[in-house]
mmCIF file of N, CA and C in Angstrom:
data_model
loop_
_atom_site.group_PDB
_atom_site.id
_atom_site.type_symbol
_atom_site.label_atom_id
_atom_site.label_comp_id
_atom_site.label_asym_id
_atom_site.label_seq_id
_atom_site.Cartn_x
_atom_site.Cartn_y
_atom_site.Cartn_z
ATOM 1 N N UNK A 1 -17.930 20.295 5.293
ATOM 2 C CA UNK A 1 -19.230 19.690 5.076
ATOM 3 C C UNK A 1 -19.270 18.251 5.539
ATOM 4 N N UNK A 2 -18.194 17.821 5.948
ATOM 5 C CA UNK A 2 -18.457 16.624 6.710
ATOM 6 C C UNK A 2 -18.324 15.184 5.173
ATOM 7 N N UNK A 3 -17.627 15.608 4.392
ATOM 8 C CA UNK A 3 -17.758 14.265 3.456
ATOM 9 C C UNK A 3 -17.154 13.701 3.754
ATOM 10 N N UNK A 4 -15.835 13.672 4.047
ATOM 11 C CA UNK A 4 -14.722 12.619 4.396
ATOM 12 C C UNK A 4 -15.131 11.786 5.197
ATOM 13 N N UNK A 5 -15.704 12.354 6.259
ATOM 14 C CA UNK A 5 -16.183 11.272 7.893
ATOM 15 C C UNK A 5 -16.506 10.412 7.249
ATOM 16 N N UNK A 6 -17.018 9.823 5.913
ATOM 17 C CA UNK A 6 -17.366 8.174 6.070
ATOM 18 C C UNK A 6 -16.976 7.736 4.520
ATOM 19 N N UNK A 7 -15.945 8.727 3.974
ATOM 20 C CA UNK A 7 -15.381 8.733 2.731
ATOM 21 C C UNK A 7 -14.073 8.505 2.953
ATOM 22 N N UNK A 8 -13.483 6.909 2.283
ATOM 23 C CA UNK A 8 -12.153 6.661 2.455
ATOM 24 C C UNK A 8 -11.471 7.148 0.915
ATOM 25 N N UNK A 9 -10.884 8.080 0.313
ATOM 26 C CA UNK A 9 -9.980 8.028 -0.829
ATOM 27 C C UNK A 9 -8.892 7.563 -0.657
ATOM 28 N N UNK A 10 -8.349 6.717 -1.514
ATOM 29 C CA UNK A 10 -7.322 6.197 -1.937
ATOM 30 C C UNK A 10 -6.626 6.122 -3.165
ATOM 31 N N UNK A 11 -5.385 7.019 -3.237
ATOM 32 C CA UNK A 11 -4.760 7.207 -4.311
ATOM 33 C C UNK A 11 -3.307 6.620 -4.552
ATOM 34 N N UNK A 12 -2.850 5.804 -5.367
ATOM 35 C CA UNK A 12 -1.665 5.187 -5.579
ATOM 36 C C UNK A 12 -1.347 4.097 -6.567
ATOM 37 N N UNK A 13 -0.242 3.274 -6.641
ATOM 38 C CA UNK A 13 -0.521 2.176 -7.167
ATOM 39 C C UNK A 13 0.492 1.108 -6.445
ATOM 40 N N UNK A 14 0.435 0.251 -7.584
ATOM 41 C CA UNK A 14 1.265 -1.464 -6.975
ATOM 42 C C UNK A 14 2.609 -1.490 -6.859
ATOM 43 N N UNK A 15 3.004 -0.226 -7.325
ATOM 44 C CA UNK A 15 4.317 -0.172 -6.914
ATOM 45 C C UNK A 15 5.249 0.894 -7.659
ATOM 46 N N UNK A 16 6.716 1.724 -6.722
ATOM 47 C CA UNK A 16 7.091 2.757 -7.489
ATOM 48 C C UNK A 16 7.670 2.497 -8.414
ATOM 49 N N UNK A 17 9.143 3.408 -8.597
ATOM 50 C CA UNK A 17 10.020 3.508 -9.658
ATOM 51 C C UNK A 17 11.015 3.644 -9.120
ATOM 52 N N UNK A 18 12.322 2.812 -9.781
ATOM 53 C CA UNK A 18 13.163 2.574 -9.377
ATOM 54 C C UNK A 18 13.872 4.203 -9.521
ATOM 55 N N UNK A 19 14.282 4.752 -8.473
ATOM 56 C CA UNK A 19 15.188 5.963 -8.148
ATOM 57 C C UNK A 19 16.358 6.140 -9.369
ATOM 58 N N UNK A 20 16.858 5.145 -10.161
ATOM 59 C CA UNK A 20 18.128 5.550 -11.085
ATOM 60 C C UNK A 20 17.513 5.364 -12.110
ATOM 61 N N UNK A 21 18.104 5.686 -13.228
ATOM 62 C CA UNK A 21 17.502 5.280 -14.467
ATOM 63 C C UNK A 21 18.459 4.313 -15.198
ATOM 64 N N UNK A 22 18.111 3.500 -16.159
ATOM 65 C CA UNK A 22 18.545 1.975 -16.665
ATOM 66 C C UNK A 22 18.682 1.654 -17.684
ATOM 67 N N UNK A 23 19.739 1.657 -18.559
ATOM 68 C CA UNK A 23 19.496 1.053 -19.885
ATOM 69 C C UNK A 23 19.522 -0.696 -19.550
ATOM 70 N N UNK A 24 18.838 -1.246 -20.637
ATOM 71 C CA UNK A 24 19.161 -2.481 -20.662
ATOM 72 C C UNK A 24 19.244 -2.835 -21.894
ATOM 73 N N UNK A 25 20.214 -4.331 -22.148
ATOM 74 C CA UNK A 25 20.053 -4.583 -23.446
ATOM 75 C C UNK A 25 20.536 -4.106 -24.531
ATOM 76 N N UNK A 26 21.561 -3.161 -23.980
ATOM 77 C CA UNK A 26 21.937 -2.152 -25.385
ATOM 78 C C UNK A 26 21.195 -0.835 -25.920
ATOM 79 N N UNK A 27 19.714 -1.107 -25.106
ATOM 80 C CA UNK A 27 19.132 0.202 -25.492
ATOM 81 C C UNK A 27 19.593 1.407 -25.258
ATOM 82 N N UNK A 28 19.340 2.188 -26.132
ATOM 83 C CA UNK A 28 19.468 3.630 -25.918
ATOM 84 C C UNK A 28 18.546 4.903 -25.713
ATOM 85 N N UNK A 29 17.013 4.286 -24.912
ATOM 86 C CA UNK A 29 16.664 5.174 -24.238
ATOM 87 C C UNK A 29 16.952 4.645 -22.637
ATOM 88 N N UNK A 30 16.561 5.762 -21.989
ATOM 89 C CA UNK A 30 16.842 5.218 -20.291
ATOM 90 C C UNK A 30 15.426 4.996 -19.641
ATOM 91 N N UNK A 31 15.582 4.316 -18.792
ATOM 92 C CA UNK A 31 13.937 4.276 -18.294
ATOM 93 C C UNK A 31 14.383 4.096 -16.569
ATOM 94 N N UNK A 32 13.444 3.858 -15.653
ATOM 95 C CA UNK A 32 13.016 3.877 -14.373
ATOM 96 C C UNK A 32 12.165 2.395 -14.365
ATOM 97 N N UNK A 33 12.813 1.071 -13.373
ATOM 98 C CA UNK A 33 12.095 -0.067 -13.573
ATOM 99 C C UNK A 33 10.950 0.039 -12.656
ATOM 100 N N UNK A 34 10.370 -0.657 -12.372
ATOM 101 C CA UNK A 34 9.097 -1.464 -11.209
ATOM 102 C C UNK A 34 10.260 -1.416 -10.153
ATOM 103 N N UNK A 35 9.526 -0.636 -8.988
ATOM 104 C CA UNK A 35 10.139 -0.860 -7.793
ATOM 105 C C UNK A 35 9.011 -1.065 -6.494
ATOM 106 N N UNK A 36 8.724 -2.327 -6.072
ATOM 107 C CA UNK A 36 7.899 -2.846 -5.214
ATOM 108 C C UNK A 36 7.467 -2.616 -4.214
ATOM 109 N N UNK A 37 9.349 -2.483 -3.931
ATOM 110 C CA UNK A 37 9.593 -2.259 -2.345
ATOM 111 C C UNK A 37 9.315 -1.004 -1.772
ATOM 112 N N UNK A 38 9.327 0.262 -2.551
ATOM 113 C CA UNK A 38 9.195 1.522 -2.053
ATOM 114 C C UNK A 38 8.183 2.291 -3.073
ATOM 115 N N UNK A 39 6.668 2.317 -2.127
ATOM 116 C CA UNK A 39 5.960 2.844 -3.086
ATOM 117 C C UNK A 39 5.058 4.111 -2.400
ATOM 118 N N UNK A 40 4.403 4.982 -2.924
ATOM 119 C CA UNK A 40 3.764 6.028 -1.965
ATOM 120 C C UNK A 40 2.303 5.766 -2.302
ATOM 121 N N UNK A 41 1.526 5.840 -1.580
ATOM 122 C CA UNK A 41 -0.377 6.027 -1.588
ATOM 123 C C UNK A 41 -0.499 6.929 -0.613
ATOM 124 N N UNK A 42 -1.579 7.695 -0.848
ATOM 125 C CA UNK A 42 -2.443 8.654 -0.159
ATOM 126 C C UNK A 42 -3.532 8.248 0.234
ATOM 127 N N UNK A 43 -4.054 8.293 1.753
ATOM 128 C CA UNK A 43 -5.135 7.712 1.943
ATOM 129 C C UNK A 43 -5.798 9.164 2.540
ATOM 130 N N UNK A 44 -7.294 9.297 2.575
ATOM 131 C CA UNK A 44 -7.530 10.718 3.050
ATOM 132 C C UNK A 44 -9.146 10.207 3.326
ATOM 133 N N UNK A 45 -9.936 11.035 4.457
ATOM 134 C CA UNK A 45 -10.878 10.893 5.118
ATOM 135 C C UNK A 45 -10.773 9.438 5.409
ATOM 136 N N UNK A 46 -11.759 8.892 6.044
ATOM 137 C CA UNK A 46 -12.603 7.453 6.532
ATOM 138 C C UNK A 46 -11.689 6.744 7.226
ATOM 139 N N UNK A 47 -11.681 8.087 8.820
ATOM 140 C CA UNK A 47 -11.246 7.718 9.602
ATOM 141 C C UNK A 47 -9.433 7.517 9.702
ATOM 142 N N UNK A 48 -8.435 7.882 8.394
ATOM 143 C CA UNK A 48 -7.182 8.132 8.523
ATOM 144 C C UNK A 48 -6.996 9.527 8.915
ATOM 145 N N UNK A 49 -5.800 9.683 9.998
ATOM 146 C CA UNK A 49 -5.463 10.809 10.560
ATOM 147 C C UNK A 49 -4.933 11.679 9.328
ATOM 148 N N UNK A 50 -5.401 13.097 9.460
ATOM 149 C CA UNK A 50 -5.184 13.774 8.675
ATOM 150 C C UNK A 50 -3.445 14.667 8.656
ATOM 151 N N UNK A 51 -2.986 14.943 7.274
ATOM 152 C CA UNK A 51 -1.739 15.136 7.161
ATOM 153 C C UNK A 51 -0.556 14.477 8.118
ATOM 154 N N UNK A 52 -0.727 13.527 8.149
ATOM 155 C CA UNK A 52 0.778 12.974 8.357
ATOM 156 C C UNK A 52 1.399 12.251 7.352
ATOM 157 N N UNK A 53 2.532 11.902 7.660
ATOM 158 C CA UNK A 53 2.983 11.145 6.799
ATOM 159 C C UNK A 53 3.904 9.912 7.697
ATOM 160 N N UNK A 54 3.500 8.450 6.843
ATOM 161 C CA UNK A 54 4.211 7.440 7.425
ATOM 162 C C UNK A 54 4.880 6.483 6.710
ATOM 163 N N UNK A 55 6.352 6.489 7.785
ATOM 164 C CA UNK A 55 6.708 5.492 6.596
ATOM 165 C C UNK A 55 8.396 6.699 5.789
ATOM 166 N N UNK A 56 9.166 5.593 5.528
ATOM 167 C CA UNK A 56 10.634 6.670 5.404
ATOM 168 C C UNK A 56 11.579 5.478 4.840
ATOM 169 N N UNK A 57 11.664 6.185 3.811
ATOM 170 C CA UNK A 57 12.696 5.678 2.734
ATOM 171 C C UNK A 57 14.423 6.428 3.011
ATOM 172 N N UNK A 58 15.525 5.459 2.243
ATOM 173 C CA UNK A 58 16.655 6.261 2.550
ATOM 174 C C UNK A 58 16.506 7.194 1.909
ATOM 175 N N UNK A 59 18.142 7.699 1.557
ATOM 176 C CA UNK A 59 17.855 9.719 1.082
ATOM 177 C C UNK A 59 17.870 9.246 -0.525
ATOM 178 N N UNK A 60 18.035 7.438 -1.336
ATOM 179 C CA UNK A 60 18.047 7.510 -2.461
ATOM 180 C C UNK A 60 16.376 7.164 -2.678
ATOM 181 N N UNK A 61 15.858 6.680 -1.764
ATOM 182 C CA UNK A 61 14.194 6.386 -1.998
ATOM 183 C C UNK A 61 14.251 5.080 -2.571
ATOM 184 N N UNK A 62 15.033 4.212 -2.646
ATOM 185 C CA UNK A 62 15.612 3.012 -2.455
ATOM 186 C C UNK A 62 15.326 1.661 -1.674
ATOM 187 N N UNK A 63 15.159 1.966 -0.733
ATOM 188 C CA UNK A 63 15.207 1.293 1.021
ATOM 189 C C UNK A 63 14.164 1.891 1.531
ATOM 190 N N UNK A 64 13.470 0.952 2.447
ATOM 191 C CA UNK A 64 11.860 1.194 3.273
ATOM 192 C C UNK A 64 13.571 1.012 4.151
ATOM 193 N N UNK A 65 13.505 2.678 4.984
ATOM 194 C CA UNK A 65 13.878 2.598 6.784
ATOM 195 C C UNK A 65 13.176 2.959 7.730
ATOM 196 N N UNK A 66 12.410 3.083 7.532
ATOM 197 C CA UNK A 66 11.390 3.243 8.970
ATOM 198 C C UNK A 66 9.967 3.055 8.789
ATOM 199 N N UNK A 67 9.639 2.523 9.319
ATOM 200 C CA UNK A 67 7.786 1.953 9.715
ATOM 201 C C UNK A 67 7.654 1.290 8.445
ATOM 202 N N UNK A 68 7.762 0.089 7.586
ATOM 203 C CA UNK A 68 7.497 -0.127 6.393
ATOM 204 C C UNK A 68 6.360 -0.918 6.278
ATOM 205 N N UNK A 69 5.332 -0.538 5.336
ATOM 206 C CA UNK A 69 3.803 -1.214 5.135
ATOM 207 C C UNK A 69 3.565 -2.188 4.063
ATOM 208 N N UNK A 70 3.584 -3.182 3.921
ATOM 209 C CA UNK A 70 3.230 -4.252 2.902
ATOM 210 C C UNK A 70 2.007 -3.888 2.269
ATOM 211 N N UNK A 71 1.930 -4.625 1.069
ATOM 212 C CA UNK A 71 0.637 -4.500 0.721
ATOM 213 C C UNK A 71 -0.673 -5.015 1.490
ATOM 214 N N UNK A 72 -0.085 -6.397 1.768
ATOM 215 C CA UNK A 72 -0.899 -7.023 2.663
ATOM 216 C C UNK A 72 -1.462 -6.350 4.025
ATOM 217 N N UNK A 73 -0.461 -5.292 4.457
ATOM 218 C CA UNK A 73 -0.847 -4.602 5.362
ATOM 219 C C UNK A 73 -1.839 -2.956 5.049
ATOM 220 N N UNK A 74 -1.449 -2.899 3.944
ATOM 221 C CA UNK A 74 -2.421 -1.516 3.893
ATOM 222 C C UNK A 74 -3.672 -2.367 3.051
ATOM 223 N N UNK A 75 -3.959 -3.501 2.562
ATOM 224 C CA UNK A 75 -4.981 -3.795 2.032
ATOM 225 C C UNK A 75 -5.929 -4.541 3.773
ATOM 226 N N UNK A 76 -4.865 -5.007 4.612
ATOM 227 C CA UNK A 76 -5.854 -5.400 6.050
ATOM 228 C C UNK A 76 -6.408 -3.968 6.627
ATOM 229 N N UNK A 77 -5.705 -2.592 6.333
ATOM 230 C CA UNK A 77 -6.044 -1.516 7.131
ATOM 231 C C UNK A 77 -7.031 -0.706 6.441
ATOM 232 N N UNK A 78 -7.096 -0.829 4.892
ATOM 233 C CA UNK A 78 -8.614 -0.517 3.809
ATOM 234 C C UNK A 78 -9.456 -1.234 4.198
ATOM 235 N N UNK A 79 -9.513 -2.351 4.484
ATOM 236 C CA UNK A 79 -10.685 -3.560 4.796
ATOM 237 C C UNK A 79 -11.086 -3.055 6.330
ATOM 238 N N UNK A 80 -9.937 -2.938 7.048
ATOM 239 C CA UNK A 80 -10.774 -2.596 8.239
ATOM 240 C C UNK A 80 -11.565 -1.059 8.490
ATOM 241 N N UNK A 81 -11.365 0.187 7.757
ATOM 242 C CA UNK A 81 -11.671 0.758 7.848
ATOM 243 C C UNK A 81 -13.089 1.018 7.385
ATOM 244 N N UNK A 82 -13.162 -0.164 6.567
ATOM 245 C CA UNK A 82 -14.785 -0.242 5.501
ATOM 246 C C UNK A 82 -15.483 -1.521 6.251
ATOM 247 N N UNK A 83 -15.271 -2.040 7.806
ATOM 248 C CA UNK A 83 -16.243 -2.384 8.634
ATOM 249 C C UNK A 83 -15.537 -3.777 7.895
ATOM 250 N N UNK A 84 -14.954 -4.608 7.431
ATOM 251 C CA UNK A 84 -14.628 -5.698 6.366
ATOM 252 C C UNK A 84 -13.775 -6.883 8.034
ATOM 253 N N UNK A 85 -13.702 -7.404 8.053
ATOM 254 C CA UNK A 85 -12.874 -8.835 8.505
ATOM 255 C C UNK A 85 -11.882 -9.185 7.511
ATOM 256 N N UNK A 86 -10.587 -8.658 7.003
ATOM 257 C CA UNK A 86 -9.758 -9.551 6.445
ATOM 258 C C UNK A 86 -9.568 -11.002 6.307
ATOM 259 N N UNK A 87 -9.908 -11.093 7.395
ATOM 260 C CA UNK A 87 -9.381 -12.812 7.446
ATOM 261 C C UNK A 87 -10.477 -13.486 7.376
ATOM 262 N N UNK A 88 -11.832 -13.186 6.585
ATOM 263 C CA UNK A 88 -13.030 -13.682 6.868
ATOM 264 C C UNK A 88 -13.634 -13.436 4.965
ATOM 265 N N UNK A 89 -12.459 -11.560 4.556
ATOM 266 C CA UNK A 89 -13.172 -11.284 3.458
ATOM 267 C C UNK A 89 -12.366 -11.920 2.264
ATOM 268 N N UNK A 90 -12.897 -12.698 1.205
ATOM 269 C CA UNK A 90 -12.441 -13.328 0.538
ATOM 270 C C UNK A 90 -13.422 -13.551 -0.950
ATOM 271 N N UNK A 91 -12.926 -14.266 -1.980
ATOM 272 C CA UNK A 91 -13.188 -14.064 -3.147
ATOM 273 C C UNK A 91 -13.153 -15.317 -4.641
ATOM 274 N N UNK A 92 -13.700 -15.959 -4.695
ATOM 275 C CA UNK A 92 -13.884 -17.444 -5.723
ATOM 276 C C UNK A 92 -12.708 -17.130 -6.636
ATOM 277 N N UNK A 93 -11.840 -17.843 -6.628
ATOM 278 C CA UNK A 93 -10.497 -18.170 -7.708
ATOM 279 C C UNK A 93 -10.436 -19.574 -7.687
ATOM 280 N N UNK A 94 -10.444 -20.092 -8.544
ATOM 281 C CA UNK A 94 -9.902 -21.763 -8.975
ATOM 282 C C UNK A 94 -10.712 -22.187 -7.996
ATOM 283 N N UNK A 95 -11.882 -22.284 -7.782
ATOM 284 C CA UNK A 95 -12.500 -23.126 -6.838
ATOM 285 C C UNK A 95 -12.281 -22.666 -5.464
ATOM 286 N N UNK A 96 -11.488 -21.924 -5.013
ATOM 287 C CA UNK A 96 -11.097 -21.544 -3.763
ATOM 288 C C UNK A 96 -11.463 -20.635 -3.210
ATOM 289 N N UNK A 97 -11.305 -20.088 -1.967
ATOM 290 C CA UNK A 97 -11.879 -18.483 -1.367
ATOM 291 C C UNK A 97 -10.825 -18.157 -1.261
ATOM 292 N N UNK A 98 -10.475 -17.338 -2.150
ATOM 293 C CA UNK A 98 -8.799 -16.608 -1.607
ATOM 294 C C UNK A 98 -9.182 -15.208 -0.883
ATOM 295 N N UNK A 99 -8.050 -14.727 -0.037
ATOM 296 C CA UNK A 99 -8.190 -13.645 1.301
ATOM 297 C C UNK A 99 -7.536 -12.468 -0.237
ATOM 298 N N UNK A 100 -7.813 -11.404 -0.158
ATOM 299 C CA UNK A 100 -7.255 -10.094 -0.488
ATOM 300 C C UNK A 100 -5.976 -9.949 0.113
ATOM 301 N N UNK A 101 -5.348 -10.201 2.199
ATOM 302 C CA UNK A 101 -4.259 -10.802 2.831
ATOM 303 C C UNK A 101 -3.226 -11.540 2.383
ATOM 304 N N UNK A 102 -3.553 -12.620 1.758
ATOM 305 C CA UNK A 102 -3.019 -13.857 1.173
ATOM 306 C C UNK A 102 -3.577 -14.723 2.245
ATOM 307 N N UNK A 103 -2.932 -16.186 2.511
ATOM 308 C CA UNK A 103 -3.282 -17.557 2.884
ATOM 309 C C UNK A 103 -2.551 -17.193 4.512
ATOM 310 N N UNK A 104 -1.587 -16.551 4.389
ATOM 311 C CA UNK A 104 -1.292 -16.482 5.965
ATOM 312 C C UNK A 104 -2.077 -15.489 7.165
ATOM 313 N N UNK A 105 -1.336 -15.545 8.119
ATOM 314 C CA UNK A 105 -2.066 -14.366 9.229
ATOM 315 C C UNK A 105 -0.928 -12.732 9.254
ATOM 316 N N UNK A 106 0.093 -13.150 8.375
ATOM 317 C CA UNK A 106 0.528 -12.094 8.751
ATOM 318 C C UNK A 106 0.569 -10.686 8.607
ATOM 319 N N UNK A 107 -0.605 -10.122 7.875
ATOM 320 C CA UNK A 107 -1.390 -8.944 7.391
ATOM 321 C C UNK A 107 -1.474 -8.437 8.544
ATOM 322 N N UNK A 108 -0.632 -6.889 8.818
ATOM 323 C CA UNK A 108 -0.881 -6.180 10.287
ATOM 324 C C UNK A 108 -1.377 -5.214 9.861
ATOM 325 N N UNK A 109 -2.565 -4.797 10.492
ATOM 326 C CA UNK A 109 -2.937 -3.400 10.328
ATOM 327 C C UNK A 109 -2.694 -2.203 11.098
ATOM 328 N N UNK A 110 -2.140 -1.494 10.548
ATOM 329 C CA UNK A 110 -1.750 0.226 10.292
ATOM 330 C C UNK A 110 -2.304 0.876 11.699
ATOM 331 N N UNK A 111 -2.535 0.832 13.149
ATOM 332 C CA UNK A 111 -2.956 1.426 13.931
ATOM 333 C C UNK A 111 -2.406 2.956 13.693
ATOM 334 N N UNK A 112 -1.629 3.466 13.490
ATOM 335 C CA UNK A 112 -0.881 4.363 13.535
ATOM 336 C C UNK A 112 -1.429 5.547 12.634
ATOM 337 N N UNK A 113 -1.887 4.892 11.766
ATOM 338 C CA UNK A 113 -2.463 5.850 10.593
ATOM 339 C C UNK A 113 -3.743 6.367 10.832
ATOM 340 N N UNK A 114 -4.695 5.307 12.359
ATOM 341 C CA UNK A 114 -5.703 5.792 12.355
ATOM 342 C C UNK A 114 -6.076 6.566 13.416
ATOM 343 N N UNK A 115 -7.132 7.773 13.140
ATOM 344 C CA UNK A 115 -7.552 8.780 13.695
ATOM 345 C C UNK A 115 -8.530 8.105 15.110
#
């Protein structure tokens, strides 16, 4: 039915889980910490190529080894897909216009992902 063509979903969050599990402190349950560096999102219609997958962790899911995406970079490749200027779209904090990017240029966007 044609919804996706101008429907971006996006499913994920700010970051995974650490692959081992951890006591700390003496505790005695185990848990899985915040892991930053290696996280998964699903992006689907609005213009991302359909079923691939990008992007490769080692065999512990540990380590970004191949193609690795910052936040800064999948938040420049959401913005561009919704017609947006990263480096233009910005937001009142402390008096300031802060970028969604951050303050630098180095937010690359994702060609690869798109259809």
């Amino acid at each position: 039915r044609g919804l996706l063509d101008q429907t971006l979903v996006i499913w994920g969050g700010e970051f995974g889980r650490t692959p081992m599990n951890e006591a700390r402190n003496g505790s005695t349950f185990l848990g899985r910490d915040h892991h930053p560096n290696c996280f998964t999102m699903l992006l689907a219609g609005g213009g991302i190529k359909p079923g691939m997958v990008y992007g490769e962790t080692d065999e512990f899911g540990y380590n970004v080894v191949r193609d690795k995406v910052s936040v800064r970079d999948l938040q420049q490749t959401i913005l561009h897909q919704l017609g947006l200027d990263a480096h233009r779209f910005g937001f009142p904090y402390l008096g300031l216009n802060q970028r969604l990017i951050g303050p630098t240029e180095e937010a690359q966007l994702v060609k690869e992902i798109l259809s």
